[in-house]
Short mmCIF file of C-alpha atoms and ligand atoms in Angstrom, two decimals:
data_model
loop_
_atom_site.label_atom_id
_atom_site.label_comp_id
_atom_site.label_asym_id
_atom_site.label_seq_id
_atom_site.Cartn_x
_atom_site.Cartn_y
_atom_site.Cartn_z
CA UNK R 1 99.65 66.35 105.50
CA UNK R 2 99.23 65.58 101.83
CA UNK R 3 98.13 68.53 99.70
CA UNK R 4 95.27 67.20 97.57
CA UNK R 5 94.09 70.36 95.87
CA UNK R 6 94.93 74.05 95.54
CA UNK R 7 93.05 77.03 94.17
CA UNK R 8 94.09 80.54 93.21
CA UNK R 9 91.64 83.40 93.15
CA UNK R 10 92.55 86.87 91.91
CA UNK R 11 90.34 89.51 93.53
CA UNK R 12 90.70 93.20 92.66
CA UNK R 13 89.98 95.10 95.88
CA UNK R 14 89.47 98.82 96.21
CA UNK R 15 90.94 100.62 99.23
CA UNK R 16 88.51 102.73 101.23
CA UNK R 17 90.90 105.65 100.65
CA UNK R 18 94.01 106.13 98.47
CA UNK R 19 97.36 105.24 100.04
CA UNK R 20 100.22 107.38 98.69
CA UNK R 21 103.86 106.47 99.28
CA UNK R 22 107.14 107.72 97.73
CA UNK R 23 106.60 104.97 95.14
CA UNK R 24 103.37 106.62 93.98
CA UNK R 25 99.64 106.63 94.73
CA UNK R 26 97.72 103.44 95.24
CA UNK R 27 93.96 103.08 94.99
CA UNK R 28 93.42 99.49 94.00
CA UNK R 29 94.83 96.50 95.76
CA UNK R 30 94.64 93.25 93.79
CA UNK R 31 94.89 90.21 96.04
CA UNK R 32 95.64 86.59 95.16
CA UNK R 33 94.10 84.13 97.58
CA UNK R 34 95.68 80.69 97.79
CA UNK R 35 93.75 77.78 99.26
CA UNK R 36 95.24 74.37 100.00
CA UNK R 37 93.07 71.35 100.78
CA UNK R 38 93.80 68.18 102.70
CA UNK R 39 91.58 65.66 104.44
CA UNK R 40 88.47 67.85 104.18
CA UNK R 41 90.17 70.99 105.59
CA UNK R 42 90.94 74.18 103.67
CA UNK R 43 93.84 76.52 104.51
CA UNK R 44 93.91 80.13 103.33
CA UNK R 45 96.85 82.33 102.37
CA UNK R 46 97.06 85.75 100.74
CA UNK R 47 99.76 87.01 98.39
CA UNK R 48 100.96 90.50 99.35
CA UNK R 49 102.67 91.37 96.04
CA UNK R 50 101.43 94.72 94.79
CA UNK R 51 100.19 95.55 91.30
CA UNK R 52 103.47 97.31 90.45
CA UNK R 53 107.08 96.35 91.34
CA UNK R 54 107.43 99.41 93.59
CA UNK R 55 108.05 97.74 96.96
CA UNK R 56 109.99 94.71 95.72
CA UNK R 57 110.34 93.26 92.23
CA UNK R 58 107.32 91.00 92.66
CA UNK R 59 103.94 91.97 91.26
CA UNK R 60 100.51 90.38 91.23
CA UNK R 61 101.26 89.10 87.73
CA UNK R 62 104.71 87.67 88.49
CA UNK R 63 103.24 85.98 91.56
CA UNK R 64 100.40 84.49 89.51
CA UNK R 65 102.89 83.19 86.98
CA UNK R 66 105.25 81.70 89.59
CA UNK R 67 102.39 80.20 91.60
CA UNK R 68 100.74 78.70 88.53
CA UNK R 69 103.75 77.44 86.59
CA UNK R 70 106.32 76.67 89.28
CA UNK R 71 105.02 76.41 92.86
CA UNK R 72 101.60 74.78 92.95
CA UNK R 73 102.44 72.04 90.41
CA UNK R 74 105.04 70.71 92.89
CA UNK R 75 103.24 71.53 96.15
CA UNK R 76 100.01 69.79 95.14
CA UNK R 77 100.56 66.09 95.70
CA UNK R 78 103.41 66.71 98.15
CA UNK R 79 103.34 65.27 101.65
CA UNK R 80 104.44 67.96 104.11
CA UNK R 81 105.79 67.09 107.57
CA UNK R 82 105.35 70.73 108.61
CA UNK R 83 104.03 73.90 106.91
CA UNK R 84 107.55 75.31 106.55
CA UNK R 85 108.34 72.29 104.34
CA UNK R 86 106.64 74.15 101.50
CA UNK R 87 109.92 76.05 101.11
CA UNK R 88 111.88 72.80 100.82
CA UNK R 89 109.50 71.45 98.19
CA UNK R 90 109.86 74.64 96.10
CA UNK R 91 113.58 75.16 96.76
CA UNK R 92 114.24 74.87 93.02
CA UNK R 93 112.60 78.27 92.57
CA UNK R 94 114.89 81.17 93.37
CA UNK R 95 113.46 84.36 94.89
CA UNK R 96 109.75 85.24 94.67
CA UNK R 97 109.23 85.14 98.46
CA UNK R 98 105.76 86.71 98.28
CA UNK R 99 104.48 84.01 95.94
CA UNK R 100 106.06 81.31 98.13
CA UNK R 101 104.75 82.89 101.34
CA UNK R 102 101.16 82.83 100.09
CA UNK R 103 101.41 79.02 99.76
CA UNK R 104 103.38 78.55 102.97
CA UNK R 105 100.89 80.61 104.98
CA UNK R 106 97.96 78.66 103.53
CA UNK R 107 99.82 75.52 104.68
CA UNK R 108 100.05 76.95 108.23
CA UNK R 109 96.31 77.61 108.32
CA UNK R 110 95.64 74.12 106.93
CA UNK R 111 98.01 72.51 109.44
CA UNK R 112 96.43 74.34 112.39
CA UNK R 113 92.93 73.37 111.20
CA UNK R 114 93.91 69.71 110.83
CA UNK R 115 95.38 69.82 114.35
CA UNK R 116 92.30 71.66 115.66
CA UNK R 117 94.34 74.51 117.17
CA UNK R 118 94.48 78.28 116.60
CA UNK R 119 97.31 79.47 114.33
CA UNK R 120 98.65 81.53 117.22
CA UNK R 121 99.21 78.31 119.17
CA UNK R 122 100.84 76.55 116.20
CA UNK R 123 103.28 79.47 115.88
CA UNK R 124 104.13 79.67 119.59
CA UNK R 125 102.40 83.00 120.18
CA UNK R 126 101.96 84.10 123.77
CA UNK R 127 99.88 87.29 123.70
CA UNK R 128 96.08 87.36 123.42
CA UNK R 129 96.09 90.94 122.15
CA UNK R 130 98.66 92.81 120.08
CA UNK R 131 99.35 96.55 120.06
CA UNK R 132 98.05 98.23 116.92
CA UNK R 133 99.86 100.81 114.84
CA UNK R 134 98.75 102.70 111.80
CA UNK R 135 100.63 103.73 108.69
CA UNK R 136 99.65 106.96 106.95
CA UNK R 137 100.38 107.60 103.30
CA UNK R 138 101.71 110.96 102.10
CA UNK R 139 99.05 113.61 102.76
CA UNK R 140 98.31 116.61 100.57
CA UNK R 141 98.96 119.27 103.24
CA UNK R 142 99.84 119.81 106.89
CA UNK R 143 96.32 120.36 108.18
CA UNK R 144 95.07 117.17 106.51
CA UNK R 145 97.96 115.25 108.05
CA UNK R 146 97.32 116.63 111.54
CA UNK R 147 93.60 115.86 111.25
CA UNK R 148 94.32 112.29 110.16
CA UNK R 149 96.81 111.71 112.97
CA UNK R 150 94.38 113.13 115.51
CA UNK R 151 91.61 110.84 114.29
CA UNK R 152 93.83 107.75 114.61
CA UNK R 153 95.07 108.77 118.06
CA UNK R 154 91.45 109.23 119.18
CA UNK R 155 90.62 105.83 117.75
CA UNK R 156 93.27 104.38 120.08
CA UNK R 157 96.29 103.70 117.88
CA UNK R 158 99.47 103.72 119.95
CA UNK R 159 101.91 104.29 117.16
CA UNK R 160 101.59 106.34 113.98
CA UNK R 161 103.88 105.92 111.00
CA UNK R 162 104.26 108.75 108.53
CA UNK R 163 105.72 108.47 105.06
CA UNK R 164 108.50 110.91 104.26
CA UNK R 165 110.60 111.70 101.20
CA UNK R 166 113.33 114.25 100.43
CA UNK R 167 111.77 117.72 100.74
CA UNK R 168 108.85 116.43 102.79
CA UNK R 169 110.45 115.27 106.01
CA UNK R 170 111.36 117.75 108.75
CA UNK R 171 108.48 120.00 107.71
CA UNK R 172 106.07 117.05 107.87
CA UNK R 173 107.27 115.44 111.12
CA UNK R 174 107.86 118.73 113.00
CA UNK R 175 104.23 119.88 113.23
CA UNK R 176 103.02 116.37 114.14
CA UNK R 177 105.56 116.14 116.95
CA UNK R 178 104.61 119.62 118.26
CA UNK R 179 100.92 118.70 118.35
CA UNK R 180 101.46 115.19 119.76
CA UNK R 181 104.53 115.39 122.02
CA UNK R 182 104.11 111.89 123.52
CA UNK R 183 102.92 109.89 120.52
CA UNK R 184 104.98 106.93 119.29
CA UNK R 185 106.06 108.29 115.91
CA UNK R 186 107.80 106.49 113.05
CA UNK R 187 109.04 108.00 109.78
CA UNK R 188 109.18 105.65 106.78
CA UNK R 189 111.19 106.77 103.74
CA UNK R 190 110.78 103.63 101.59
CA UNK R 191 114.41 103.96 100.49
CA UNK R 192 114.03 107.44 99.02
CA UNK R 193 117.22 109.01 100.51
CA UNK R 194 120.94 108.68 99.91
CA UNK R 195 123.90 109.34 102.21
CA UNK R 196 124.23 112.79 100.62
CA UNK R 197 121.21 113.78 102.70
CA UNK R 198 122.71 112.77 106.03
CA UNK R 199 122.48 116.31 107.45
CA UNK R 200 118.81 116.45 106.62
CA UNK R 201 118.17 113.06 108.20
CA UNK R 202 120.16 114.07 111.29
CA UNK R 203 117.64 116.84 111.91
CA UNK R 204 115.05 114.12 112.51
CA UNK R 205 116.98 113.21 115.69
CA UNK R 206 115.36 116.23 117.33
CA UNK R 207 111.88 114.70 117.14
CA UNK R 208 112.32 111.64 119.35
CA UNK R 209 111.15 109.20 116.70
CA UNK R 210 110.75 105.55 117.68
CA UNK R 211 112.62 104.76 114.48
CA UNK R 212 113.46 105.85 110.96
CA UNK R 213 112.37 103.13 108.58
CA UNK R 214 114.31 102.20 105.44
CA UNK R 215 115.92 105.58 104.72
CA UNK R 216 118.29 104.27 102.00
CA UNK R 217 118.12 101.89 99.08
CA UNK R 218 116.97 98.32 99.77
CA UNK R 219 120.28 96.82 98.62
CA UNK R 220 122.60 99.16 100.51
CA UNK R 221 123.34 97.68 103.92
CA UNK R 222 126.78 99.30 103.95
CA UNK R 223 125.49 102.88 103.70
CA UNK R 224 122.77 102.10 106.21
CA UNK R 225 125.54 101.16 108.66
CA UNK R 226 127.30 104.47 108.01
CA UNK R 227 124.03 106.37 108.43
CA UNK R 228 123.18 104.54 111.66
CA UNK R 229 126.56 105.65 113.06
CA UNK R 230 125.64 109.24 112.27
CA UNK R 231 122.13 109.13 113.74
CA UNK R 232 120.74 108.81 117.25
CA UNK R 233 117.38 107.64 115.89
CA UNK R 234 117.33 103.86 115.49
CA UNK R 235 117.13 102.73 111.88
CA UNK R 236 114.60 100.00 111.12
CA UNK R 237 115.02 97.98 107.94
CA UNK R 238 112.00 96.89 105.91
CA UNK R 239 112.64 96.42 102.17
CA UNK R 240 116.27 95.32 102.85
CA UNK R 241 115.16 92.27 104.83
CA UNK R 242 114.31 89.33 102.56
CA UNK R 243 115.68 86.48 104.65
CA UNK R 244 117.20 85.38 107.95
CA UNK R 245 120.63 85.87 106.36
CA UNK R 246 119.81 89.48 105.55
CA UNK R 247 118.94 90.12 109.20
CA UNK R 248 122.13 88.49 110.48
CA UNK R 249 124.20 90.47 107.97
CA UNK R 250 122.47 93.77 108.77
CA UNK R 251 122.92 93.28 112.52
CA UNK R 252 126.58 92.31 112.12
CA UNK R 253 127.22 95.39 110.00
CA UNK R 254 125.27 97.69 112.32
CA UNK R 255 122.89 98.68 109.51
CA UNK R 256 119.86 98.83 111.82
CA UNK R 257 118.77 98.56 115.45
CA UNK R 258 115.19 97.47 114.77
CA UNK R 259 113.74 94.95 112.31
CA UNK R 260 110.38 95.00 110.55
CA UNK R 261 109.16 91.49 109.79
CA UNK R 262 106.70 90.96 106.96
CA UNK R 263 106.03 87.27 106.37
CA UNK R 264 105.32 87.88 102.69
CA UNK R 265 108.67 89.60 102.17
CA UNK R 266 110.66 86.77 103.79
CA UNK R 267 108.94 83.73 102.27
CA UNK R 268 106.37 82.97 104.95
CA UNK R 269 105.75 82.36 108.62
CA UNK R 270 108.50 79.80 109.32
CA UNK R 271 111.15 82.31 108.17
CA UNK R 272 109.37 85.11 110.03
CA UNK R 273 109.51 83.07 113.25
CA UNK R 274 113.22 82.31 112.65
CA UNK R 275 113.91 86.05 112.23
CA UNK R 276 111.89 86.75 115.39
CA UNK R 277 114.02 84.19 117.26
CA UNK R 278 117.30 85.69 116.03
CA UNK R 279 116.22 89.24 116.95
CA UNK R 280 115.15 88.07 120.38
CA UNK R 281 118.43 86.27 120.93
CA UNK R 282 120.36 89.40 120.00
CA UNK R 283 118.14 91.77 121.98
CA UNK R 284 116.94 93.59 118.87
CA UNK R 285 113.35 94.89 118.95
CA UNK R 286 111.16 93.64 116.10
CA UNK R 287 107.62 94.23 114.91
CA UNK R 288 105.25 92.89 112.28
CA UNK R 289 104.73 95.05 109.22
CA UNK R 290 101.73 95.18 106.92
CA UNK R 291 101.15 95.22 103.17
CA UNK R 292 97.55 96.49 102.93
CA UNK R 293 96.25 92.96 103.53
CA UNK R 294 92.65 91.82 103.57
CA UNK R 295 91.44 90.07 106.70
CA UNK R 296 93.05 86.78 105.61
CA UNK R 297 96.60 88.18 105.58
CA UNK R 298 95.83 90.32 108.61
CA UNK R 299 94.83 87.22 110.59
CA UNK R 300 98.20 85.62 109.80
CA UNK R 301 100.04 88.83 110.78
CA UNK R 302 98.16 89.25 114.05
CA UNK R 303 98.87 85.62 115.04
CA UNK R 304 102.57 86.15 114.23
CA UNK R 305 102.68 89.42 116.20
CA UNK R 306 101.62 87.54 119.34
CA UNK R 307 105.12 86.05 119.63
CA UNK R 308 107.01 87.46 122.64
CA UNK R 309 109.89 89.08 120.72
CA UNK R 310 107.59 91.40 118.77
CA UNK R 311 107.90 94.11 121.37
CA UNK R 312 106.90 97.13 119.28
CA UNK R 313 103.44 97.92 117.84
CA UNK R 314 103.20 96.67 114.25
CA UNK R 315 101.50 97.97 111.12
CA UNK R 316 98.44 96.18 112.42
CA UNK R 317 95.27 98.14 111.89
CA UNK R 318 91.62 97.26 112.15
CA UNK R 319 89.75 96.23 109.00
CA UNK R 320 88.03 99.55 108.46
CA UNK R 321 91.36 101.39 108.12
CA UNK R 322 91.64 100.00 104.58
CA UNK R 323 88.32 98.42 103.63
CA UNK R 324 84.72 99.57 103.59
CA UNK R 325 83.95 95.92 104.23
CA UNK R 326 86.54 93.25 104.92
CA UNK R 327 86.43 89.80 103.31
CA UNK R 328 86.44 87.93 106.62
CA UNK R 329 84.08 87.54 109.56
CA UNK R 330 84.44 88.73 112.16
CA UNK R 331 86.28 91.83 110.98
CA UNK R 332 89.26 93.09 112.97
CA UNK R 333 88.20 95.82 115.42
CA UNK R 334 90.43 97.80 117.75
CA UNK R 335 89.90 97.33 121.51
CA UNK R 336 91.77 99.81 123.72
CA UNK R 337 94.44 100.33 121.05
CA UNK R 338 94.94 96.60 120.58
CA UNK R 339 93.76 93.89 118.23
CA UNK R 340 92.49 90.69 119.85
CA UNK R 341 94.30 87.63 118.45
CA UNK R 342 91.65 85.31 116.95
CA UNK R 343 91.38 82.15 119.05
CA UNK R 344 89.33 79.95 116.73
CA UNK R 345 91.07 77.10 114.88
CA UNK R 346 93.47 78.06 112.09
CA UNK R 347 93.52 81.76 111.27
CA UNK R 348 90.42 82.08 113.43
CA UNK R 349 88.40 84.21 111.02
CA UNK R 350 86.15 83.01 108.20
CA UNK R 351 86.83 84.15 104.64
CA UNK R 352 83.51 85.20 103.07
CA UNK R 353 83.77 82.73 100.21
CA UNK R 354 80.49 83.80 98.57
CA UNK R 355 81.62 87.39 98.36
CA UNK R 356 85.15 86.46 97.32
CA UNK R 357 83.81 84.24 94.53
CA UNK R 358 81.52 87.06 93.37
CA UNK R 359 84.57 89.35 93.06
CA UNK R 360 87.00 86.85 91.48
CA UNK R 361 88.30 87.86 88.04
CA UNK R 362 90.68 84.93 87.49
CA UNK R 363 90.89 81.47 88.95
CA UNK R 364 93.06 78.38 88.66
CA UNK R 365 92.66 74.94 90.21
CA UNK R 366 95.36 72.29 90.78
CA UNK R 367 94.62 68.70 91.72
CA UNK R 368 96.95 65.88 92.64
MG1 LIG F 401 108.14 100.37 105.23
#
């Protein structure tokens, strides 16, 4: 497929409620939408870089710069044999996986639409529904946390992830575990601990967590391996995983026993599928993480999560978890604790272009 035209749209979205992590509070969620056009079809992608470089070094502004000055000028006009070829075309650009992924994912949607198949089919997905999980930001006190968890459990979520940080860990997880003895519980530290706190982290072994996510710094696979030796709880790596090589290295070192796959963090869906395949081959459970996406990014994530090796519930929530009104129709709605995988062509949901265009604050167009 030859890419004839591309557009960028920057849309400042407001979360329906603040999301607080160890990196700080978050209320606004700027999103860059990428569209690629070929032969009358339009493919949509969404850039998951955040406003600040708190999760990785990328930000909305670095992504805009890299997309505008380095990626789209070479992608537009290129003839792609497959969507993953986007990465070959832009191989002269080092890093910036979130900016690259936004283009690559738009190419997947475009490819599926040109072929007249659902994205899930193009990716090799096998499940029609995927188990939903929810991620909770840091809460102001214990009773608020318990109320929030209860509400999500009643809504049908099968796995709840709670943010922790030094000084707010055992005392946060303990009461949740007492109240919900059978709930699939995950603690996510976003890299806020060091090996000095190993005794503290070992206390979490008593709570039967499904996993402890990214306890140590993103660039410290060696200490993660030491920590994993000291813990019964499986470590899951999130921020540390930027590529297939990172996964292979982490598994060889014993730095984790579970892998979180976020297509934005690893440069797109082709790399995400390759990581899925490696994890499956090595018998390592994997799941699809989330980055507070709108319905466009969510549709990509849900299609990816339908692959057979994603055996654990992901950070896949329904639209109303984050948005008063999503930017796609139909919105994502939980059914018996699961999200149905859209079965229309491409991403299978329709971006509300009128509403998106009404919200756009910056736009750029590229033509061949
Ligand atoms: Mg995480």
